[in-house]
Amino acid sequence: MKIKNICCIGAGYVGGPTMAIIAQKCPHINVTVVDINEKRIAAWNDEDVNNIPIYEPGLSDIVKEARGRNLFFSTNVDEAIDNAEMIFISVNTPTKTYGIGKGMAADLKYIELCARQIARVSKTDKIVVEKSTLPVRTAEALKNILENTGNGVNFQILSNPEFLAEGTAVEDLLAPDRVLIGGDIDTVKGKDAVEALVNVYANWVSREHILTTNVWSSELSKLTANAFLAQRVSSINAMSELCEKTGADVNEVAKAVGMDSRIGAKFLQSSVGFGGSCFQKDILNLVYIAKSFGLNEVADYWEQVIILNDHQKRRFAANIVKSLFNTVSGKKIAILGWAFKKDTNDTRESAAIYVSDYLLNEQAEIVVYDPKVTAEQIYADLDYLGTRSDSENRSLVSVVSTAEEACKNSHAVAVLTEWDEFKELDWNEIYKNMLKPAFLFDGRRLLDKAELQSIGFDFFVIGN
Ligand code: UDX
Ligand code: ADP
């Protein structure tokens, strides 16, 4: 099947950047990204490409190049499905907040709604590609819905998990370590569908980097990759606590360990805890699947990665309280960085949310500065926890537009996202404008300890 029209359902952090690159690299394919969120689509269509809803280095230029040529953003989901030979599903799959599997299993309601819509609208054969991270065997559920509610057309389901990391999405998409495509490779139609998607990627990715597997392997590989990556962060974070007790330095340990080529140097940066939409969700999902097969030891093993991560966030916050003479009540604490990592405006599961919530429970006043996250997003993140009312959050938390303003008259500063600009701040000036003793907590190993101590800060850093 020759692909001329692609539809992508879901214009989020995965769908948006992925489709922008496909459109850029495949000018012969029309790519339409659809979403039910009208505001989001309007932002993707904003005349000023700097206003697109997702901040990713390099993305706005690509959107500028392809938008209106062969890249379109629309809320007309039915029309885009009808016109496409290939449909990507990139909708959100949050952890369930109700019912069976609450707090663990992925909520597949958005996926199911998509499947039903595709089945209802399709009048010609379609290749349906699951792009969102999904529990193993979701493809089977998709197939079931499509075949039982469709108009008798043929659907091929492919799994094509996304490995891009936010903040580096464009480079990850342009030069992926691998592209993984799972399909029904034992049948002719299944093989053809896989080949059709291989041909899309082959426009810019060499064939050796495109792996094809059966659907289940592909689905499980995605969960496994994220679990391994998160495990590395929790492993180094576990050592960070031990370093703080023993006088070792976690960066030195990470360097020594990472130089072992069997271990490798990446993903050993100790931090206040990993965040993002994937790691926790995928591990919880893995734990849920393992438990549902009665594999309790497997489930417990992976659950520990989350337990350690929660502990890391909590102990960082607890250390702030302890250092400030066991009380932060009524004290002003500046939070520098709200995004879950630098170079993104995504805040899902960001450590900053949990650290702030902890400090608010201790009656602190919080002032936040993040270069890319809006005030409304910050309030929405705190409200989502349900710890206190929106009006209480708004009265205790203020959001300002510079780091200097956040730190002014504060008792303590906590660096929670590793934005490059925090390294360039005039820390001498910040120190002068803070209450004394001036405390600085570096949750990202971003700042130079000796320099900040010489300015006069009481300086705390993870893992040292
Ligand atoms: C992750 C996977 O890397 C990606 O392949 C998958 O498609 C989606 O999930 P993402 O969550 O966007 O990507 O970012 P990532 O760079 O993996 O960082 C996740 C979290 O771990 C961030 O909070 C980051 O700050 C933290 N982290 C990462 C560390 O604390 N230390 C590290 O060494 C690496
Ligand atoms: P991700 O990080 O996986 O891309 P996001 O939450 O950023 O997740 O994006 C998912 C998008 O999918 C959201 O913009 C949401 O509005 C959209 N979406 C969810 N369900 C549907 C649906 N049935 N039809 C169209 N869009 C949907």
Short mmCIF file of C-alpha atoms and ligand atoms in Angstrom, two decimals:
data_model
loop_
_atom_site.label_atom_id
_atom_site.label_comp_id
_atom_site.label_asym_id
_atom_site.label_seq_id
_atom_site.Cartn_x
_atom_site.Cartn_y
_atom_site.Cartn_z
CA MET A 1 0.00 0.00 0.00
CA LYS A 2 1.38 3.41 -0.96
CA ILE A 3 0.83 5.95 1.76
CA LYS A 4 -0.29 9.38 0.53
CA ASN A 5 -2.28 10.58 3.51
CA ILE A 6 -1.52 10.15 7.17
CA CYS A 7 -3.83 11.11 9.99
CA CYS A 8 -2.59 11.41 13.55
CA ILE A 9 -5.13 11.51 16.37
CA GLY A 10 -3.71 13.51 19.29
CA ALA A 11 -1.71 16.73 18.86
CA GLY A 12 0.34 16.41 22.04
CA TYR A 13 3.99 15.98 22.96
CA VAL A 14 4.23 12.78 20.91
CA GLY A 15 1.86 13.38 17.99
CA GLY A 16 2.90 16.97 17.29
CA PRO A 17 6.68 16.60 16.96
CA THR A 18 6.52 13.16 15.32
CA MET A 19 4.14 14.30 12.60
CA ALA A 20 6.08 17.52 12.02
CA ILE A 21 9.19 15.47 11.23
CA ILE A 22 7.31 12.99 9.03
CA ALA A 23 5.85 15.92 7.09
CA GLN A 24 9.23 17.58 6.78
CA LYS A 25 10.96 14.42 5.58
CA CYS A 26 8.12 13.12 3.37
CA PRO A 27 6.89 16.05 1.27
CA HIS A 28 4.93 13.56 -0.87
CA ILE A 29 2.72 12.59 2.10
CA ASN A 30 -0.05 14.79 3.46
CA VAL A 31 -0.03 14.67 7.24
CA THR A 32 -3.06 15.86 9.20
CA VAL A 33 -2.88 16.04 12.98
CA VAL A 34 -6.27 16.14 14.67
CA ASP A 35 -7.34 16.72 18.24
CA ILE A 36 -10.59 17.28 20.09
CA ASN A 37 -8.94 20.10 22.03
CA GLU A 38 -9.83 23.17 19.95
CA LYS A 39 -7.50 25.48 21.84
CA ARG A 40 -4.55 23.18 21.21
CA ILE A 41 -5.28 22.97 17.48
CA ALA A 42 -5.71 26.75 17.29
CA ALA A 43 -2.30 27.14 18.93
CA TRP A 44 -0.70 24.73 16.43
CA ASN A 45 -2.23 26.89 13.67
CA ASP A 46 -1.15 30.20 15.23
CA GLU A 47 0.33 32.49 12.64
CA ASP A 48 3.28 33.08 14.94
CA VAL A 49 5.00 29.67 15.13
CA ASN A 50 6.49 30.66 18.46
CA ASN A 51 3.01 30.16 19.93
CA ILE A 52 2.68 26.46 19.10
CA PRO A 53 1.53 24.65 22.25
CA ILE A 54 4.64 22.57 22.77
CA TYR A 55 8.05 23.94 23.46
CA GLU A 56 10.78 21.81 21.89
CA PRO A 57 14.08 23.20 20.60
CA GLY A 58 13.98 23.34 16.79
CA LEU A 59 10.33 22.35 16.44
CA SER A 60 8.86 25.71 15.50
CA ASP A 61 11.16 26.01 12.46
CA ILE A 62 10.06 22.61 11.19
CA VAL A 63 6.41 23.48 11.69
CA LYS A 64 6.99 26.74 9.85
CA GLU A 65 8.51 24.88 6.91
CA ALA A 66 5.86 22.18 6.56
CA ARG A 67 2.63 23.71 7.86
CA GLY A 68 0.15 24.48 5.08
CA ARG A 69 2.32 22.56 2.60
CA ASN A 70 1.77 18.98 3.72
CA LEU A 71 1.28 19.40 7.47
CA PHE A 72 -2.17 20.35 8.72
CA PHE A 73 -3.74 20.71 12.16
CA SER A 74 -7.47 20.27 12.45
CA THR A 75 -10.34 19.41 14.76
CA ASN A 76 -12.19 17.57 12.00
CA VAL A 77 -11.28 14.08 13.15
CA ASP A 78 -13.77 12.20 10.94
CA GLU A 79 -12.60 13.83 7.73
CA ALA A 80 -8.92 13.17 8.49
CA ILE A 81 -9.61 9.51 9.30
CA ASP A 82 -11.67 9.10 6.15
CA ASN A 83 -8.94 10.54 3.90
CA ALA A 84 -6.02 8.62 5.39
CA GLU A 85 -4.55 5.25 4.49
CA MET A 86 -2.57 5.25 7.73
CA ILE A 87 -3.80 6.50 11.12
CA PHE A 88 -1.53 7.07 14.10
CA ILE A 89 -3.10 7.03 17.54
CA SER A 90 -1.18 9.42 19.83
CA VAL A 91 -3.73 10.18 22.49
CA ASN A 92 -2.94 10.26 26.18
CA THR A 93 -3.00 7.08 28.25
CA PRO A 94 -2.82 8.28 31.85
CA THR A 95 -2.76 5.98 34.85
CA LYS A 96 -6.29 5.06 35.92
CA THR A 97 -7.65 7.19 38.75
CA TYR A 98 -10.71 5.02 39.45
CA GLY A 99 -11.97 1.44 39.58
CA ILE A 100 -9.97 -1.73 39.01
CA GLY A 101 -6.28 -1.03 38.50
CA LYS A 102 -6.65 2.45 40.06
CA GLY A 103 -3.25 4.10 40.44
CA MET A 104 -1.54 1.38 38.36
CA ALA A 105 -3.13 0.35 35.08
CA ALA A 106 -3.20 2.61 32.03
CA ASP A 107 -6.57 4.18 31.34
CA LEU A 108 -7.41 3.12 27.81
CA LYS A 109 -10.66 5.00 27.45
CA TYR A 110 -9.19 7.56 25.04
CA ILE A 111 -7.71 4.79 22.91
CA GLU A 112 -10.99 2.93 22.83
CA LEU A 113 -12.89 6.06 21.82
CA CYS A 114 -10.44 6.51 18.94
CA ALA A 115 -10.84 2.90 17.86
CA ARG A 116 -14.63 3.22 17.82
CA GLN A 117 -14.42 6.44 15.85
CA ILE A 118 -12.04 4.92 13.30
CA ALA A 119 -14.33 1.90 12.94
CA ARG A 120 -17.40 4.08 12.43
CA VAL A 121 -15.85 6.44 9.88
CA SER A 122 -13.66 4.14 7.77
CA LYS A 123 -14.94 3.19 4.34
CA THR A 124 -11.60 1.96 2.98
CA ASP A 125 -8.83 -0.30 4.35
CA LYS A 126 -6.65 1.37 6.99
CA ILE A 127 -3.39 0.77 8.74
CA VAL A 128 -3.78 1.80 12.39
CA VAL A 129 -0.56 2.57 14.23
CA GLU A 130 -0.44 2.69 18.01
CA LYS A 131 2.06 5.36 18.93
CA SER A 132 1.07 6.10 22.53
CA THR A 133 2.70 3.95 25.20
CA LEU A 134 0.27 1.17 25.83
CA PRO A 135 0.05 -1.94 27.91
CA VAL A 136 1.03 -5.12 26.20
CA ARG A 137 -1.85 -6.60 24.21
CA THR A 138 -3.61 -3.31 23.55
CA ALA A 139 -3.22 -3.97 19.85
CA GLU A 140 -5.40 -7.02 20.30
CA ALA A 141 -8.11 -4.96 21.99
CA LEU A 142 -7.89 -2.40 19.19
CA LYS A 143 -8.22 -5.11 16.58
CA ASN A 144 -11.22 -6.53 18.35
CA ILE A 145 -13.08 -3.23 18.45
CA LEU A 146 -12.19 -2.34 14.87
CA GLU A 147 -13.21 -5.68 13.44
CA ASN A 148 -16.41 -6.01 15.40
CA THR A 149 -17.74 -2.51 14.95
CA GLY A 150 -16.30 -1.55 11.55
CA ASN A 151 -17.91 -1.40 8.12
CA GLY A 152 -16.26 -4.58 6.90
CA VAL A 153 -13.04 -2.88 5.77
CA ASN A 154 -9.65 -4.41 6.57
CA PHE A 155 -7.65 -2.98 9.47
CA GLN A 156 -4.00 -3.75 10.12
CA ILE A 157 -2.76 -2.82 13.56
CA LEU A 158 0.87 -1.85 14.03
CA SER A 159 2.74 -0.96 17.17
CA ASN A 160 5.30 1.80 16.64
CA PRO A 161 6.37 2.99 20.07
CA GLU A 162 7.87 6.41 20.48
CA PHE A 163 11.34 6.64 22.00
CA LEU A 164 11.82 10.41 21.74
CA ALA A 165 12.67 12.25 24.92
CA GLU A 166 11.18 15.66 25.50
CA GLY A 167 13.61 18.53 25.17
CA THR A 168 15.51 16.60 22.51
CA ALA A 169 12.50 15.38 20.50
CA VAL A 170 13.63 16.87 17.22
CA GLU A 171 17.13 15.37 17.29
CA ASP A 172 15.77 12.05 18.57
CA LEU A 173 13.27 11.91 15.70
CA LEU A 174 15.78 12.98 13.06
CA ALA A 175 18.44 10.45 14.14
CA PRO A 176 16.73 7.74 16.18
CA ASP A 177 18.79 4.96 17.79
CA ARG A 178 16.16 2.70 16.30
CA VAL A 179 12.63 2.75 14.94
CA LEU A 180 10.58 -0.18 16.16
CA ILE A 181 7.62 -1.48 14.21
CA GLY A 182 5.56 -4.39 15.44
CA GLY A 183 2.96 -6.03 13.22
CA ASP A 184 1.22 -9.21 12.24
CA ILE A 185 4.34 -10.34 10.39
CA ASP A 186 3.12 -13.90 9.88
CA THR A 187 0.47 -12.83 7.37
CA VAL A 188 0.89 -11.23 3.96
CA LYS A 189 -1.38 -8.28 4.77
CA GLY A 190 0.39 -7.74 8.09
CA LYS A 191 3.78 -7.79 6.39
CA ASP A 192 2.58 -5.31 3.77
CA ALA A 193 1.38 -2.96 6.49
CA VAL A 194 4.72 -3.15 8.29
CA GLU A 195 6.50 -2.49 5.00
CA ALA A 196 4.30 0.54 4.33
CA LEU A 197 5.37 2.11 7.63
CA VAL A 198 9.01 1.09 7.12
CA ASN A 199 8.86 2.97 3.81
CA VAL A 200 7.67 6.12 5.55
CA TYR A 201 10.61 6.11 7.98
CA ALA A 202 13.07 5.00 5.30
CA ASN A 203 12.75 8.50 3.85
CA TRP A 204 15.29 9.57 6.47
CA VAL A 205 16.24 6.60 8.67
CA SER A 206 18.60 3.90 7.36
CA ARG A 207 17.08 0.44 7.11
CA GLU A 208 19.52 -1.06 9.63
CA HIS A 209 17.96 1.20 12.24
CA ILE A 210 14.42 0.07 11.53
CA LEU A 211 13.51 -3.06 13.50
CA THR A 212 10.44 -5.12 12.75
CA THR A 213 8.98 -7.54 15.28
CA ASN A 214 5.68 -9.06 16.23
CA VAL A 215 3.24 -6.72 17.92
CA TRP A 216 3.70 -8.05 21.45
CA SER A 217 7.47 -7.73 21.39
CA SER A 218 7.18 -4.17 20.19
CA GLU A 219 4.69 -3.20 22.89
CA LEU A 220 6.73 -4.83 25.64
CA SER A 221 10.02 -3.36 24.36
CA LYS A 222 8.72 0.13 24.94
CA LEU A 223 7.76 -0.58 28.54
CA THR A 224 11.06 -2.35 29.09
CA ALA A 225 13.14 0.50 27.70
CA ASN A 226 11.43 3.05 29.93
CA ALA A 227 11.66 0.77 32.96
CA PHE A 228 15.42 0.26 32.41
CA LEU A 229 16.01 4.00 32.00
CA ALA A 230 14.03 4.88 35.10
CA GLN A 231 15.80 2.13 37.00
CA ARG A 232 19.16 3.72 36.24
CA VAL A 233 17.99 7.02 37.65
CA SER A 234 16.64 5.36 40.78
CA SER A 235 19.84 3.35 41.12
CA ILE A 236 22.05 6.43 41.06
CA ASN A 237 19.60 8.31 43.30
CA ALA A 238 19.78 5.48 45.83
CA MET A 239 23.55 5.88 45.82
CA SER A 240 23.18 9.66 46.23
CA GLU A 241 21.70 9.18 49.68
CA LEU A 242 24.50 6.85 50.65
CA CYS A 243 27.04 9.37 49.31
CA GLU A 244 25.58 12.07 51.51
CA LYS A 245 26.12 9.86 54.55
CA THR A 246 29.59 8.58 53.68
CA GLY A 247 31.41 11.54 52.19
CA ALA A 248 31.54 10.08 48.68
CA ASP A 249 30.37 12.26 45.81
CA VAL A 250 27.70 10.80 43.56
CA ASN A 251 29.02 12.50 40.42
CA GLU A 252 32.43 10.98 40.99
CA VAL A 253 30.83 7.58 41.57
CA ALA A 254 28.66 7.97 38.45
CA LYS A 255 31.71 8.87 36.36
CA ALA A 256 33.78 5.96 37.63
CA VAL A 257 30.94 3.52 37.14
CA GLY A 258 29.86 4.94 33.79
CA MET A 259 33.33 4.53 32.28
CA ASP A 260 32.77 0.79 32.40
CA SER A 261 31.66 0.24 28.82
CA ARG A 262 29.28 -2.47 29.98
CA ILE A 263 27.44 0.09 32.11
CA GLY A 264 27.83 3.24 30.00
CA ALA A 265 27.84 6.87 31.08
CA LYS A 266 24.35 8.02 30.15
CA PHE A 267 21.37 8.38 32.46
CA LEU A 268 23.44 8.40 35.64
CA GLN A 269 22.72 11.99 36.62
CA SER A 270 21.50 12.04 40.18
CA SER A 271 18.52 14.33 40.71
CA VAL A 272 15.61 15.25 42.92
CA GLY A 273 13.74 12.44 41.17
CA PHE A 274 12.59 11.60 37.67
CA GLY A 275 9.35 12.98 36.29
CA GLY A 276 7.65 13.06 32.92
CA SER A 277 4.60 11.41 31.51
CA CYS A 278 6.23 8.04 30.80
CA PHE A 279 8.49 6.55 33.45
CA GLN A 280 6.12 6.25 36.36
CA LYS A 281 3.12 5.39 34.21
CA ASP A 282 4.97 2.70 32.29
CA ILE A 283 6.47 1.08 35.37
CA LEU A 284 3.12 1.07 37.16
CA ASN A 285 1.73 -0.52 34.08
CA LEU A 286 4.46 -3.14 34.06
CA VAL A 287 3.85 -3.84 37.74
CA TYR A 288 0.14 -4.19 37.08
CA ILE A 289 0.66 -6.59 34.19
CA ALA A 290 3.14 -8.69 36.18
CA LYS A 291 0.74 -8.87 39.13
CA SER A 292 -2.14 -9.81 36.89
CA PHE A 293 -0.12 -12.86 35.78
CA GLY A 294 0.70 -13.65 39.42
CA LEU A 295 4.37 -12.65 38.95
CA ASN A 296 4.65 -10.96 42.32
CA GLU A 297 8.45 -10.95 42.55
CA VAL A 298 8.71 -9.35 39.12
CA ALA A 299 6.13 -6.75 40.13
CA ASP A 300 7.88 -5.98 43.43
CA TYR A 301 11.23 -5.64 41.70
CA TRP A 302 10.00 -2.91 39.36
CA GLU A 303 7.80 -1.21 41.92
CA GLN A 304 10.91 -0.47 43.97
CA VAL A 305 12.06 1.94 41.22
CA ILE A 306 9.00 4.09 41.92
CA ILE A 307 9.26 3.74 45.68
CA LEU A 308 12.84 5.01 45.59
CA ASN A 309 11.86 7.88 43.30
CA ASP A 310 9.08 8.99 45.66
CA HIS A 311 11.51 8.73 48.54
CA GLN A 312 14.03 10.93 46.72
CA LYS A 313 11.50 13.73 46.20
CA ARG A 314 10.28 13.48 49.80
CA ARG A 315 13.70 13.44 51.40
CA PHE A 316 14.78 16.45 49.34
CA ALA A 317 11.78 18.41 50.65
CA ALA A 318 12.26 17.10 54.19
CA ASN A 319 15.87 18.25 54.12
CA ILE A 320 14.73 21.78 53.29
CA VAL A 321 12.47 21.81 56.34
CA LYS A 322 15.13 20.30 58.57
CA SER A 323 17.81 22.74 57.41
CA LEU A 324 15.56 25.74 57.99
CA PHE A 325 15.56 24.97 61.71
CA ASN A 326 12.75 22.43 61.44
CA THR A 327 10.13 24.86 60.27
CA VAL A 328 9.23 26.56 57.02
CA SER A 329 5.92 27.89 58.30
CA GLY A 330 5.40 31.36 56.88
CA LYS A 331 8.82 31.27 55.22
CA LYS A 332 9.26 32.20 51.60
CA ILE A 333 10.86 29.53 49.45
CA ALA A 334 11.79 30.17 45.84
CA ILE A 335 11.38 27.29 43.42
CA LEU A 336 13.53 27.63 40.32
CA GLY A 337 12.17 25.36 37.59
CA TRP A 338 8.82 23.64 37.40
CA ALA A 339 9.19 21.55 34.19
CA PHE A 340 10.15 17.89 34.69
CA LYS A 341 13.42 18.52 32.83
CA LYS A 342 15.00 21.39 30.92
CA ASP A 343 13.99 22.48 27.41
CA THR A 344 10.36 21.47 27.71
CA ASN A 345 7.21 23.14 29.02
CA ASP A 346 5.83 19.75 30.08
CA THR A 347 5.27 19.42 33.82
CA ARG A 348 3.67 16.00 34.11
CA GLU A 349 4.92 14.19 37.23
CA SER A 350 7.56 16.87 37.75
CA ALA A 351 9.41 16.59 41.06
CA ALA A 352 8.72 20.31 41.58
CA ILE A 353 5.02 19.58 42.07
CA TYR A 354 5.64 17.10 44.88
CA VAL A 355 8.40 19.06 46.60
CA SER A 356 6.19 22.17 46.58
CA ASP A 357 3.19 20.25 47.87
CA TYR A 358 5.30 18.92 50.75
CA LEU A 359 6.50 22.42 51.63
CA LEU A 360 2.98 23.84 51.38
CA ASN A 361 1.82 21.20 53.86
CA GLU A 362 4.49 22.63 56.14
CA GLN A 363 2.86 26.04 55.62
CA ALA A 364 5.62 27.53 53.47
CA GLU A 365 4.98 30.31 50.97
CA ILE A 366 6.16 29.30 47.52
CA VAL A 367 7.33 31.55 44.71
CA VAL A 368 7.94 29.83 41.41
CA TYR A 369 9.90 30.82 38.35
CA ASP A 370 10.17 28.65 35.24
CA PRO A 371 11.19 30.05 31.85
CA LYS A 372 8.59 28.07 29.87
CA VAL A 373 5.78 26.95 32.18
CA THR A 374 2.70 29.15 32.59
CA ALA A 375 1.23 30.14 35.96
CA GLU A 376 -2.06 28.45 35.06
CA GLN A 377 -0.24 25.16 34.46
CA ILE A 378 1.45 25.42 37.86
CA TYR A 379 -1.87 25.96 39.63
CA ALA A 380 -3.47 23.17 37.61
CA ASP A 381 -0.67 20.78 38.65
CA LEU A 382 -1.15 21.60 42.33
CA ASP A 383 -4.93 21.42 42.08
CA TYR A 384 -4.64 18.00 40.44
CA LEU A 385 -3.09 16.62 43.64
CA GLY A 386 -6.23 17.62 45.51
CA THR A 387 -4.28 18.42 48.67
CA ARG A 388 -5.94 21.84 49.13
CA SER A 389 -8.39 24.07 47.30
CA ASP A 390 -7.48 26.11 44.26
CA SER A 391 -7.96 29.34 46.19
CA GLU A 392 -5.60 28.12 48.93
CA ASN A 393 -3.01 27.16 46.32
CA ARG A 394 -3.35 30.59 44.73
CA SER A 395 -2.95 32.36 48.03
CA LEU A 396 0.16 30.39 49.05
CA VAL A 397 1.90 30.11 45.68
CA SER A 398 2.88 32.97 43.45
CA VAL A 399 4.42 32.70 40.01
CA VAL A 400 6.84 35.35 38.80
CA SER A 401 8.64 36.09 35.57
CA THR A 402 12.28 36.21 36.68
CA ALA A 403 14.48 34.10 38.91
CA GLU A 404 15.72 37.22 40.71
CA GLU A 405 12.19 38.20 41.65
CA ALA A 406 11.46 34.69 42.93
CA CYS A 407 14.54 34.70 45.15
CA LYS A 408 14.15 38.23 46.52
CA ASN A 409 13.48 38.23 50.27
CA SER A 410 13.30 34.42 50.33
CA HIS A 411 14.62 32.23 53.12
CA ALA A 412 15.66 29.49 50.73
CA VAL A 413 16.00 28.70 47.02
CA ALA A 414 15.48 25.25 45.54
CA VAL A 415 16.69 24.49 42.01
CA LEU A 416 14.42 21.76 40.68
CA THR A 417 14.87 21.90 36.90
CA GLU A 418 18.30 22.04 35.26
CA TRP A 419 17.58 25.02 32.97
CA ASP A 420 20.89 26.31 31.59
CA GLU A 421 20.00 29.90 32.48
CA PHE A 422 20.15 29.11 36.21
CA LYS A 423 23.91 28.59 35.85
CA GLU A 424 24.27 32.11 34.47
CA LEU A 425 22.35 33.88 37.26
CA ASP A 426 24.11 36.57 39.27
CA TRP A 427 24.19 34.53 42.47
CA ASN A 428 26.07 37.28 44.31
CA GLU A 429 23.18 39.64 43.74
CA ILE A 430 20.62 36.96 44.62
CA TYR A 431 22.46 36.28 47.87
CA LYS A 432 22.41 39.98 48.80
CA ASN A 433 18.64 40.14 48.37
CA MET A 434 17.82 37.04 50.42
CA LEU A 435 17.16 36.67 54.14
CA LYS A 436 20.14 35.30 56.10
CA PRO A 437 21.24 32.64 56.57
CA ALA A 438 20.54 32.16 52.85
CA PHE A 439 19.88 28.53 51.96
CA LEU A 440 20.31 27.09 48.49
CA PHE A 441 19.24 23.53 47.64
CA ASP A 442 20.45 22.17 44.31
CA GLY A 443 18.27 19.24 43.25
CA ARG A 444 20.02 18.93 39.90
CA ARG A 445 23.74 19.13 40.58
CA LEU A 446 23.70 22.22 38.41
CA LEU A 447 25.63 24.78 40.44
CA ASP A 448 29.21 25.10 41.58
CA LYS A 449 29.37 24.27 45.28
CA ALA A 450 32.67 25.99 46.08
CA GLU A 451 31.64 29.20 44.33
CA LEU A 452 28.24 29.40 46.04
CA GLN A 453 29.66 28.61 49.43
CA SER A 454 32.25 31.32 48.99
CA ILE A 455 29.43 33.81 48.27
CA GLY A 456 27.98 32.83 51.64
CA PHE A 457 25.16 30.42 50.84
CA ASP A 458 24.32 27.47 53.05
CA PHE A 459 24.51 25.14 50.10
CA PHE A 460 23.02 21.63 49.85
CA VAL A 461 23.34 19.41 46.84
CA ILE A 462 22.00 15.95 46.10
CA GLY A 463 24.61 13.25 46.53
CA ASN A 464 27.41 15.17 48.22
C1 UDX B 1 11.48 9.17 28.39
C2 UDX B 1 12.39 8.25 27.57
O1 UDX B 1 13.75 8.70 27.67
C3 UDX B 1 11.93 8.23 26.12
O2 UDX B 1 12.70 7.32 25.36
C4 UDX B 1 10.46 7.83 26.07
O3 UDX B 1 9.97 7.89 24.74
C5 UDX B 1 9.63 8.74 26.95
O4 UDX B 1 10.14 8.74 28.28
P1 UDX B 1 11.27 11.79 28.75
O5 UDX B 1 10.41 11.43 29.90
O6 UDX B 1 10.78 12.79 27.76
O7 UDX B 1 11.64 10.49 27.90
O8 UDX B 1 12.66 12.38 29.31
P2 UDX B 1 13.99 11.69 29.92
O9 UDX B 1 15.14 12.40 29.34
O10 UDX B 1 13.98 10.24 29.80
O11 UDX B 1 13.92 12.12 31.46
C6 UDX B 1 12.96 11.58 32.35
C7 UDX B 1 13.19 12.09 33.74
O12 UDX B 1 14.37 11.50 34.30
C8 UDX B 1 13.40 13.61 33.84
O13 UDX B 1 12.75 14.10 34.98
C9 UDX B 1 14.90 13.74 33.98
O14 UDX B 1 15.27 14.92 34.62
C10 UDX B 1 15.23 12.51 34.80
N1 UDX B 1 16.62 12.06 34.65
C11 UDX B 1 17.05 11.60 33.45
C12 UDX B 1 17.48 12.09 35.74
O15 UDX B 1 17.10 12.49 36.84
N2 UDX B 1 18.76 11.65 35.58
C13 UDX B 1 19.23 11.18 34.39
O16 UDX B 1 20.40 10.79 34.33
C14 UDX B 1 18.35 11.15 33.30
P1 ADP B 2 1.40 12.65 24.78
O1 ADP B 2 2.54 13.10 25.65
O2 ADP B 2 1.19 11.17 24.82
O3 ADP B 2 1.48 13.18 23.39
P2 ADP B 2 -0.63 14.64 25.39
O4 ADP B 2 -1.58 14.70 26.54
O5 ADP B 2 0.38 15.72 25.20
O6 ADP B 2 0.05 13.20 25.45
O7 ADP B 2 -1.48 14.59 24.04
C1 ADP B 2 -2.57 13.75 23.81
C2 ADP B 2 -3.63 14.53 23.01
O8 ADP B 2 -4.64 13.60 22.59
C3 ADP B 2 -4.34 15.62 23.80
O9 ADP B 2 -4.16 16.87 23.14
C4 ADP B 2 -5.84 15.20 23.76
O10 ADP B 2 -6.73 16.28 23.60
C5 ADP B 2 -5.89 14.30 22.53
N1 ADP B 2 -7.00 13.34 22.52
C6 ADP B 2 -7.39 12.50 23.50
N2 ADP B 2 -8.45 11.75 23.11
C7 ADP B 2 -8.74 12.12 21.84
C8 ADP B 2 -9.72 11.71 20.86
N3 ADP B 2 -10.62 10.74 21.13
N4 ADP B 2 -9.72 12.31 19.65
C9 ADP B 2 -8.81 13.29 19.37
N5 ADP B 2 -7.86 13.71 20.23
C10 ADP B 2 -7.82 13.15 21.45
#
